[in-house]
Short mmCIF file of C-alpha atoms in Angstrom, two decimals:
data_model
loop_
_atom_site.label_atom_id
_atom_site.label_comp_id
_atom_site.label_asym_id
_atom_site.label_seq_id
_atom_site.Cartn_x
_atom_site.Cartn_y
_atom_site.Cartn_z
CA MET A 1 -8.84 -33.87 -7.01
CA ASN A 2 -6.41 -30.63 -6.55
CA LEU A 3 -5.47 -29.39 -3.60
CA ALA A 4 -7.80 -26.61 -2.63
CA THR A 5 -10.96 -29.19 -3.56
CA TYR A 6 -9.46 -31.98 -0.57
CA ALA A 7 -8.80 -29.37 1.68
CA ARG A 8 -12.48 -27.67 1.90
CA ARG A 9 -14.24 -31.49 1.89
CA ASN A 10 -11.62 -31.78 5.08
CA LEU A 11 -12.41 -28.77 6.78
CA PHE A 12 -15.77 -29.89 8.07
CA ARG A 13 -15.21 -33.35 8.64
CA ARG A 14 -15.11 -32.71 12.19
CA ARG A 15 -17.29 -29.63 12.28
CA PHE A 16 -17.35 -28.66 15.58
CA ARG A 17 -13.85 -28.90 16.33
CA SER A 18 -13.43 -26.43 12.52
CA ILE A 19 -15.48 -23.95 13.79
CA MET A 20 -13.76 -23.64 17.23
CA THR A 21 -10.40 -23.80 15.37
CA VAL A 22 -11.67 -21.01 12.74
CA LEU A 23 -13.32 -18.71 15.58
CA ALA A 24 -10.05 -19.10 17.41
CA VAL A 25 -7.96 -17.71 14.69
CA THR A 26 -10.72 -15.22 14.21
CA VAL A 27 -10.61 -13.64 17.65
CA ALA A 28 -6.57 -13.59 17.22
CA THR A 29 -6.71 -11.84 14.43
CA VAL A 30 -8.85 -8.97 15.68
CA ILE A 31 -6.62 -8.48 18.69
CA PHE A 32 -3.52 -8.68 16.56
CA CYS A 33 -5.54 -5.85 14.50
CA LEU A 34 -7.39 -3.99 17.38
CA ILE A 35 -2.84 -4.00 19.21
CA ARG A 36 -1.42 -2.89 15.98
CA THR A 37 -4.33 -0.29 15.16
CA LEU A 38 -3.59 0.97 18.60
CA VAL A 39 -0.24 1.66 18.24
CA VAL A 40 -0.37 2.99 15.10
CA VAL A 41 -2.55 5.55 16.05
CA TRP A 42 -0.42 6.52 19.03
CA HIS A 43 1.97 7.30 16.66
CA ALA A 44 0.07 8.52 13.70
CA GLY A 45 0.68 11.92 15.13
CA VAL A 46 4.63 11.50 15.50
CA ASP A 47 4.92 9.99 12.17
CA GLU A 48 2.97 12.53 10.22
CA ALA A 49 4.69 15.55 12.09
CA ALA A 50 5.39 18.63 9.31
CA THR A 51 9.48 18.37 9.04
CA ASP A 52 9.68 21.94 8.46
CA ARG A 53 8.74 23.12 12.07
CA LEU A 54 10.14 23.31 14.85
CA ALA A 55 9.33 23.32 18.38
CA THR A 56 11.07 25.62 21.51
CA ARG A 57 10.15 25.03 25.13
CA HIS A 58 12.41 25.95 28.20
CA LYS A 59 14.95 23.63 28.98
CA VAL A 60 14.69 22.40 32.39
CA SER A 61 10.56 21.87 31.80
CA PHE A 62 7.68 21.65 29.43
CA THR A 63 5.59 23.24 32.64
CA MET A 64 8.22 25.88 32.97
CA GLU A 65 7.84 29.56 30.95
CA LEU A 66 10.13 31.11 28.74
CA PRO A 67 9.55 35.59 28.28
CA LYS A 68 7.31 36.32 25.57
CA HIS A 69 10.42 38.61 23.96
CA TYR A 70 11.84 35.19 22.83
CA ILE A 71 9.41 35.12 20.01
CA ASP A 72 11.20 37.98 18.39
CA GLU A 73 14.57 36.99 18.88
CA ILE A 74 13.48 33.53 17.11
CA ARG A 75 12.07 35.49 14.65
CA GLN A 76 15.58 37.02 13.61
CA VAL A 77 17.47 33.63 12.65
CA PRO A 78 17.55 33.60 9.26
CA GLU A 79 16.46 30.22 8.44
CA VAL A 80 12.90 31.22 10.49
CA LYS A 81 10.45 31.66 8.11
CA ALA A 82 7.32 32.24 10.37
CA ALA A 83 6.96 31.91 14.37
CA THR A 84 4.11 31.60 16.77
CA TRP A 85 3.46 30.59 20.20
CA ALA A 86 1.48 29.56 22.52
CA ASN A 87 0.27 29.15 26.68
CA TRP A 88 -1.51 25.75 27.84
CA PHE A 89 -4.72 27.05 29.16
CA GLY A 90 -6.83 23.78 30.67
CA ALA A 91 -9.87 24.26 29.61
CA LYS A 92 -12.74 22.65 31.22
CA ASP A 93 -16.47 22.37 31.02
CA PRO A 94 -18.69 23.22 33.82
CA LYS A 95 -21.30 21.29 32.23
CA GLU A 96 -19.09 18.48 31.47
CA ARG A 97 -20.93 17.69 28.40
CA VAL A 98 -16.76 16.67 27.30
CA PRO A 99 -15.04 15.37 29.54
CA PHE A 100 -11.78 16.36 28.84
CA PHE A 101 -10.38 18.88 25.28
CA ALA A 102 -7.30 21.22 25.26
CA GLY A 103 -7.69 24.94 25.77
CA PHE A 104 -4.87 26.91 24.32
CA ALA A 105 -4.22 30.55 24.06
CA VAL A 106 -2.47 31.68 20.92
CA ASP A 107 -0.86 34.65 19.02
CA SER A 108 -4.26 35.46 16.82
CA ASP A 109 -1.96 36.79 14.24
CA SER A 110 0.34 33.79 13.56
CA TRP A 111 -0.73 30.85 15.07
CA PHE A 112 -2.85 29.54 11.73
CA ASP A 113 -0.01 30.91 9.65
CA VAL A 114 2.64 28.04 11.12
CA LEU A 115 -0.16 25.55 11.93
CA ASP A 116 -1.90 25.62 8.37
CA GLU A 117 -3.25 22.13 9.23
CA MET A 118 -6.31 23.51 10.96
CA GLN A 119 -8.74 25.72 8.23
CA VAL A 120 -10.25 28.17 9.44
CA PRO A 121 -13.02 30.44 6.92
CA PRO A 122 -11.34 34.07 6.25
CA ASP A 123 -14.32 35.86 7.53
CA GLN A 124 -14.24 33.93 10.80
CA LEU A 125 -10.63 34.52 11.33
CA ALA A 126 -10.70 38.28 10.57
CA ALA A 127 -13.43 38.20 13.11
CA TRP A 128 -11.49 36.27 16.05
CA LYS A 129 -8.95 39.14 15.27
CA GLN A 130 -11.24 42.30 15.90
CA THR A 131 -13.07 40.28 18.95
CA PRO A 132 -10.64 39.81 22.23
CA ASN A 133 -12.36 37.43 24.01
CA GLY A 134 -13.36 34.86 20.85
CA VAL A 135 -12.75 31.29 20.46
CA ILE A 136 -11.51 29.19 17.26
CA ILE A 137 -12.88 25.59 18.10
CA GLY A 138 -12.30 22.39 16.43
CA ASP A 139 -16.05 20.95 14.57
CA LEU A 140 -16.51 17.69 17.06
CA LEU A 141 -15.76 20.18 20.08
CA ALA A 142 -19.06 22.48 18.90
CA LYS A 143 -20.79 19.63 17.94
CA ALA A 144 -20.30 18.25 21.53
CA LEU A 145 -20.89 21.43 23.16
CA ASP A 146 -23.94 22.64 21.10
CA VAL A 147 -22.60 25.55 20.00
CA GLN A 148 -22.09 27.56 16.54
CA VAL A 149 -20.58 30.78 15.31
CA GLY A 150 -22.01 33.39 17.55
CA SER A 151 -22.87 31.32 20.47
CA ARG A 152 -21.53 32.44 23.87
CA LEU A 153 -19.55 29.70 25.40
CA VAL A 154 -18.71 29.91 29.17
CA ILE A 155 -15.64 27.44 30.50
CA THR A 156 -12.90 27.11 33.27
CA SER A 157 -9.23 26.66 33.75
CA ASP A 158 -7.42 24.42 35.42
CA ILE A 159 -4.92 27.42 35.89
CA TYR A 160 -6.38 30.12 35.80
CA PRO A 161 -9.46 30.95 38.03
CA GLY A 162 -13.16 31.63 37.96
CA ASP A 163 -15.72 31.57 34.55
CA TRP A 164 -14.50 32.58 31.55
CA ASP A 165 -16.93 34.02 29.32
CA PHE A 166 -16.10 33.70 25.40
CA LYS A 167 -17.81 34.26 22.19
CA VAL A 168 -17.21 31.52 19.33
CA VAL A 169 -16.44 33.09 16.07
CA GLY A 170 -14.83 30.42 14.33
CA ILE A 171 -15.25 26.72 13.88
CA TYR A 172 -11.98 24.84 12.14
CA LYS A 173 -11.76 21.71 10.02
CA PRO A 174 -8.69 19.98 9.95
CA LEU A 175 -6.78 18.83 6.61
CA ARG A 176 -5.07 16.37 8.19
CA LYS A 177 -6.44 13.23 9.43
CA THR A 178 -3.88 13.24 13.11
CA ALA A 179 -5.12 17.04 13.75
CA ASP A 180 -6.90 17.19 17.03
CA ARG A 181 -10.64 18.40 16.23
CA ASN A 182 -11.53 19.02 19.79
CA SER A 183 -9.59 21.63 20.95
CA LEU A 184 -10.29 25.18 21.89
CA VAL A 185 -8.02 28.56 20.99
CA LEU A 186 -8.46 31.60 22.49
CA ARG A 187 -6.78 35.01 21.84
CA TRP A 188 -3.11 35.13 24.25
CA ASP A 189 -3.23 39.25 24.49
CA PHE A 190 -6.58 38.37 26.15
CA LEU A 191 -5.59 36.20 28.52
CA ASN A 192 -2.61 38.13 29.41
CA ASN A 193 -4.30 41.53 29.93
CA ASP A 194 -6.57 39.42 32.52
CA PRO A 195 -5.88 40.17 35.96
CA ARG A 196 -6.12 36.59 37.30
CA ALA A 197 -3.25 35.64 34.70
CA GLY A 198 -1.21 37.93 36.36
CA PHE A 199 1.01 35.52 38.08
CA ALA A 200 2.41 34.33 34.21
CA LYS A 201 2.58 38.47 32.65
CA ASP A 202 4.23 38.37 29.58
CA LYS A 203 5.37 34.64 29.57
CA ILE A 204 4.51 31.85 26.43
CA GLY A 205 4.65 28.21 26.82
CA TRP A 206 6.36 26.96 24.08
CA LEU A 207 7.27 28.46 20.26
CA VAL A 208 6.53 27.54 17.01
CA SER A 209 8.91 27.76 14.12
CA ARG A 210 8.74 26.90 10.10
CA ILE A 211 11.71 26.82 8.89
CA THR A 212 13.39 26.99 5.11
CA ASP A 213 15.45 24.03 5.09
CA SER A 214 13.91 20.73 7.28
CA VAL A 215 17.32 18.80 6.19
CA HIS A 216 19.17 21.23 8.17
CA SER A 217 16.76 21.40 11.22
CA ALA A 218 18.72 20.26 13.73
CA GLU A 219 21.56 22.94 13.05
CA ILE A 220 18.97 25.29 13.21
CA SER A 221 17.56 24.01 16.24
CA ARG A 222 21.18 24.74 18.07
CA LYS A 223 21.82 28.33 16.30
CA ILE A 224 18.41 29.10 18.47
CA ASP A 225 19.34 27.50 21.35
CA THR A 226 22.77 29.46 21.22
CA ARG A 227 20.88 32.58 21.67
CA PHE A 228 19.79 31.59 24.73
CA ASP A 229 22.58 29.99 26.19
CA GLN A 230 23.52 32.47 28.95
CA ARG A 231 19.93 33.61 30.07
CA ASP A 232 18.23 32.45 32.93
CA ASP A 233 15.75 30.99 30.83
CA GLN A 234 17.57 28.48 28.12
CA THR A 235 15.62 26.87 25.72
CA LEU A 236 15.39 23.46 24.17
CA THR A 237 14.65 23.96 20.49
CA THR A 238 13.42 20.08 18.47
CA SER A 239 11.74 19.08 15.55
CA GLU A 240 7.83 19.04 15.74
CA ARG A 241 8.49 15.07 15.61
CA ALA A 242 10.89 14.87 18.74
CA PHE A 243 8.44 17.33 20.30
CA ASN A 244 5.65 15.03 20.03
CA LEU A 245 7.95 12.07 20.87
CA SER A 246 8.14 13.70 24.25
CA PHE A 247 4.67 13.59 25.10
CA LEU A 248 4.70 9.43 24.52
CA GLY A 249 7.60 8.69 26.90
CA GLY A 250 5.58 7.93 29.61
CA PHE A 251 3.64 5.60 27.01
CA SER A 252 6.66 3.96 25.24
CA ALA A 253 6.71 0.58 27.66
CA VAL A 254 3.03 0.36 27.40
CA LEU A 255 3.32 0.55 23.85
CA GLY A 256 6.22 -1.80 23.75
CA ALA A 257 4.09 -4.08 25.85
CA PHE A 258 1.54 -4.35 23.00
CA ASP A 259 4.22 -4.76 20.51
CA TYR A 260 5.27 -8.14 22.79
CA GLY A 261 1.34 -8.44 22.56
CA SER A 262 0.86 -9.00 19.32
CA LEU A 263 3.52 -11.44 18.69
CA ILE A 264 2.22 -13.32 21.62
CA ILE A 265 -1.75 -13.70 20.14
CA LEU A 266 0.17 -15.01 16.79
CA LEU A 267 1.71 -17.70 18.78
CA ILE A 268 -0.97 -18.61 20.56
CA MET A 269 -2.80 -19.20 17.56
CA THR A 270 0.01 -21.10 15.92
CA LEU A 271 -0.41 -23.57 18.78
CA ILE A 272 -4.11 -23.46 18.53
CA LEU A 273 -3.93 -23.84 14.89
CA ALA A 274 -0.96 -26.61 15.04
CA ASN A 275 -2.70 -28.65 17.70
CA ALA A 276 -6.07 -28.87 15.87
CA ILE A 277 -4.47 -30.15 12.56
CA ALA A 278 -2.35 -32.32 14.68
CA MET A 279 -5.75 -34.18 15.83
CA SER A 280 -7.18 -34.21 11.94
CA VAL A 281 -4.22 -35.70 10.59
CA ARG A 282 -3.55 -38.37 13.50
CA GLU A 283 -7.50 -39.07 13.11
CA ARG A 284 -6.90 -39.77 9.07
CA THR A 285 -3.76 -41.48 9.03
CA HIS A 286 -5.49 -44.79 7.97
CA GLU A 287 -6.99 -42.54 4.93
CA TYR A 288 -3.52 -41.31 4.27
CA GLY A 289 -2.29 -44.69 4.10
CA VAL A 290 -4.92 -45.97 1.64
CA MET A 291 -3.91 -42.83 -0.41
CA ARG A 292 -0.10 -43.73 -0.54
CA ALA A 293 -1.41 -47.30 -1.46
CA ILE A 294 -3.35 -46.54 -4.80
CA GLY A 295 -0.63 -44.19 -5.68
CA PHE A 296 -0.43 -40.88 -4.37
CA PRO A 297 3.42 -39.53 -3.36
CA PRO A 298 4.33 -38.52 -0.28
CA ARG A 299 4.33 -34.57 -2.07
CA HIS A 300 0.83 -34.90 -2.43
CA ILE A 301 0.41 -35.75 1.11
CA LEU A 302 2.22 -32.84 2.07
CA GLY A 303 0.27 -30.47 -0.11
CA PHE A 304 -3.11 -31.83 1.01
CA ILE A 305 -2.15 -31.32 4.97
CA LEU A 306 -0.61 -27.94 4.18
CA ALA A 307 -3.78 -26.89 2.31
CA GLU A 308 -6.07 -28.00 4.69
CA SER A 309 -4.29 -26.46 7.01
CA VAL A 310 -3.61 -22.75 5.28
CA LEU A 311 -7.34 -22.68 4.46
CA VAL A 312 -8.17 -23.06 7.72
CA ALA A 313 -6.57 -20.23 9.17
CA LEU A 314 -7.08 -18.04 6.00
CA VAL A 315 -11.21 -18.74 6.79
CA GLY A 316 -10.55 -17.07 10.41
CA GLY A 317 -7.90 -14.41 9.39
CA LEU A 318 -10.59 -13.18 6.28
CA ILE A 319 -13.47 -13.44 9.02
CA GLY A 320 -11.59 -11.37 11.32
CA VAL A 321 -10.23 -8.93 9.02
CA GLY A 322 -14.02 -8.19 8.29
CA VAL A 323 -15.12 -7.80 11.65
CA VAL A 324 -12.46 -4.95 12.18
CA VAL A 325 -13.65 -3.57 9.33
CA LEU A 326 -17.44 -3.34 10.61
CA ALA A 327 -16.08 -3.16 14.55
CA ILE A 328 -13.58 -0.60 14.38
CA ASN A 329 -13.32 0.89 11.16
CA ASN A 330 -17.57 1.27 11.12
CA GLY A 331 -17.93 1.28 14.75
CA ILE A 332 -15.76 1.78 17.84
CA GLY A 333 -13.61 4.45 15.52
CA PRO A 334 -15.99 7.10 14.85
CA VAL A 335 -17.18 7.01 18.32
CA LEU A 336 -13.45 7.57 19.89
CA GLU A 337 -12.84 9.87 17.20
CA GLU A 338 -15.88 11.81 18.18
CA ASN A 339 -15.95 11.81 21.97
CA MET A 340 -12.47 10.98 22.47
CA SER A 341 -10.38 13.00 19.60
CA GLY A 342 -7.71 14.55 22.03
CA PHE A 343 -6.25 11.21 22.52
CA PHE A 344 -7.65 9.45 18.97
CA PRO A 345 -7.99 12.10 16.56
CA TYR A 346 -8.03 8.80 13.94
CA PHE A 347 -8.75 5.37 14.76
CA ARG A 348 -9.03 3.08 12.02
CA ALA A 349 -7.39 -0.09 11.38
CA PRO A 350 -5.19 0.98 8.07
CA LEU A 351 -4.95 -1.37 4.87
CA TRP A 352 -1.42 -2.66 5.44
CA VAL A 353 -2.60 -3.61 9.24
CA LEU A 354 -5.39 -5.48 7.69
CA GLY A 355 -3.16 -7.27 4.99
CA LEU A 356 -0.53 -7.88 7.28
CA ALA A 357 -2.88 -9.40 9.70
CA LEU A 358 -4.69 -11.93 6.65
CA GLY A 359 -1.09 -12.66 5.08
CA LEU A 360 0.64 -13.88 8.87
CA SER A 361 -2.85 -15.95 8.85
CA GLY A 362 -1.78 -17.91 5.72
CA VAL A 363 1.67 -17.79 6.75
CA LEU A 364 1.31 -19.15 9.96
CA GLY A 365 -1.06 -21.87 8.69
CA LEU A 366 1.81 -22.91 6.70
CA ILE A 367 3.96 -23.24 9.81
CA ALA A 368 1.16 -24.55 11.91
CA GLY A 369 0.91 -27.64 9.64
CA ALA A 370 4.98 -28.17 8.57
CA ILE A 371 5.09 -30.85 11.57
CA PRO A 372 2.34 -32.61 10.93
CA ALA A 373 2.62 -32.72 7.42
CA TRP A 374 6.33 -33.52 7.38
CA ARG A 375 5.80 -36.33 9.28
CA MET A 376 2.45 -37.91 7.45
CA SER A 377 4.71 -37.73 4.23
CA ARG A 378 7.39 -39.51 5.58
CA LEU A 379 4.96 -42.42 7.42
CA SER A 380 5.86 -45.56 5.52
CA VAL A 381 2.11 -47.21 3.96
CA THR A 382 2.26 -50.21 5.57
CA ASP A 383 2.69 -48.45 9.34
CA ALA A 384 -0.37 -45.68 8.24
CA LEU A 385 -2.57 -48.49 7.22
CA ARG A 386 -1.87 -50.36 10.45
CA ARG A 387 -3.55 -47.28 12.40
CA ILE A 388 -7.21 -47.15 12.50
CA ASP A 389 -8.72 -44.04 14.94
#
């Protein structure tokens, strides 16, 4: 009889307790994967940020605007290959078919050249440049709003009053899985020339630059900001990664709590498993004494108990990983991507998270069974035979 066979035969000797233990490990694995996936997804946009792009905003606050002519000066920096700009529009659907989506007023000549992770067919891009009130929207947003190229689209804004009548001239698709598929972009010149936007005439919200050398991005950032040090509107230029991280600042405490939460889940799983294994070992003390009496050495007793503990943990972990693949990757994930892509453009448990969860299940099973196995392997044959539970 080998370790695997013995562990398998003992697995369901107390069927109800074994099933409940496996279920507890399964639930803990699912919760762990869900928490880790949430943390990974929140950081995905940061981790996949382009290394050769810089973002420039007002030094005081992101909500404060900059003069439009700043773009011309930034383009004069030798290390800047291309630059573009945008304003937040705050788009809303009057029919409330979509609870939230991002709207930006951008430069039609340069936006998609600098932010090239959004793919627009050339004919649609050309039509946009010829249509002042044209908009290009993400493929998921087009589906949610039930519009297609050529459709009329009326939206409102959190910033600019009244209804805004647009024509959908293009639909973009992401080339990067973390790109937002639920956004709308309109032409900045159309917004700038509208009387309702007169209070922000010739103002821009932020600028995005593509640089020649990502290794020296910090030096290039300082060079850009130095140009405006003596102006009334000073700038703050950072890497795209740092720019995206600034939006996660308010969630850093929550994400930190999630990190600790995943560790607590693992601790709880270990305690539940350790308790179940300890009860099982105590009930079979006499049996282990008989095994010692007929010639099994202590290391075999140690191995039998550890194998059983690891097997229980791995079975629960494997079932948990299967549940995650079915419920999150093929269930909740696609729903969140379709309806909340502004927050979760991509929501799938990465393979490394699934592998980590399964690996930790085995390791924690080993830890949970270590003390009961060690104590039983050191118990004398006479003391073990004396105990009958």
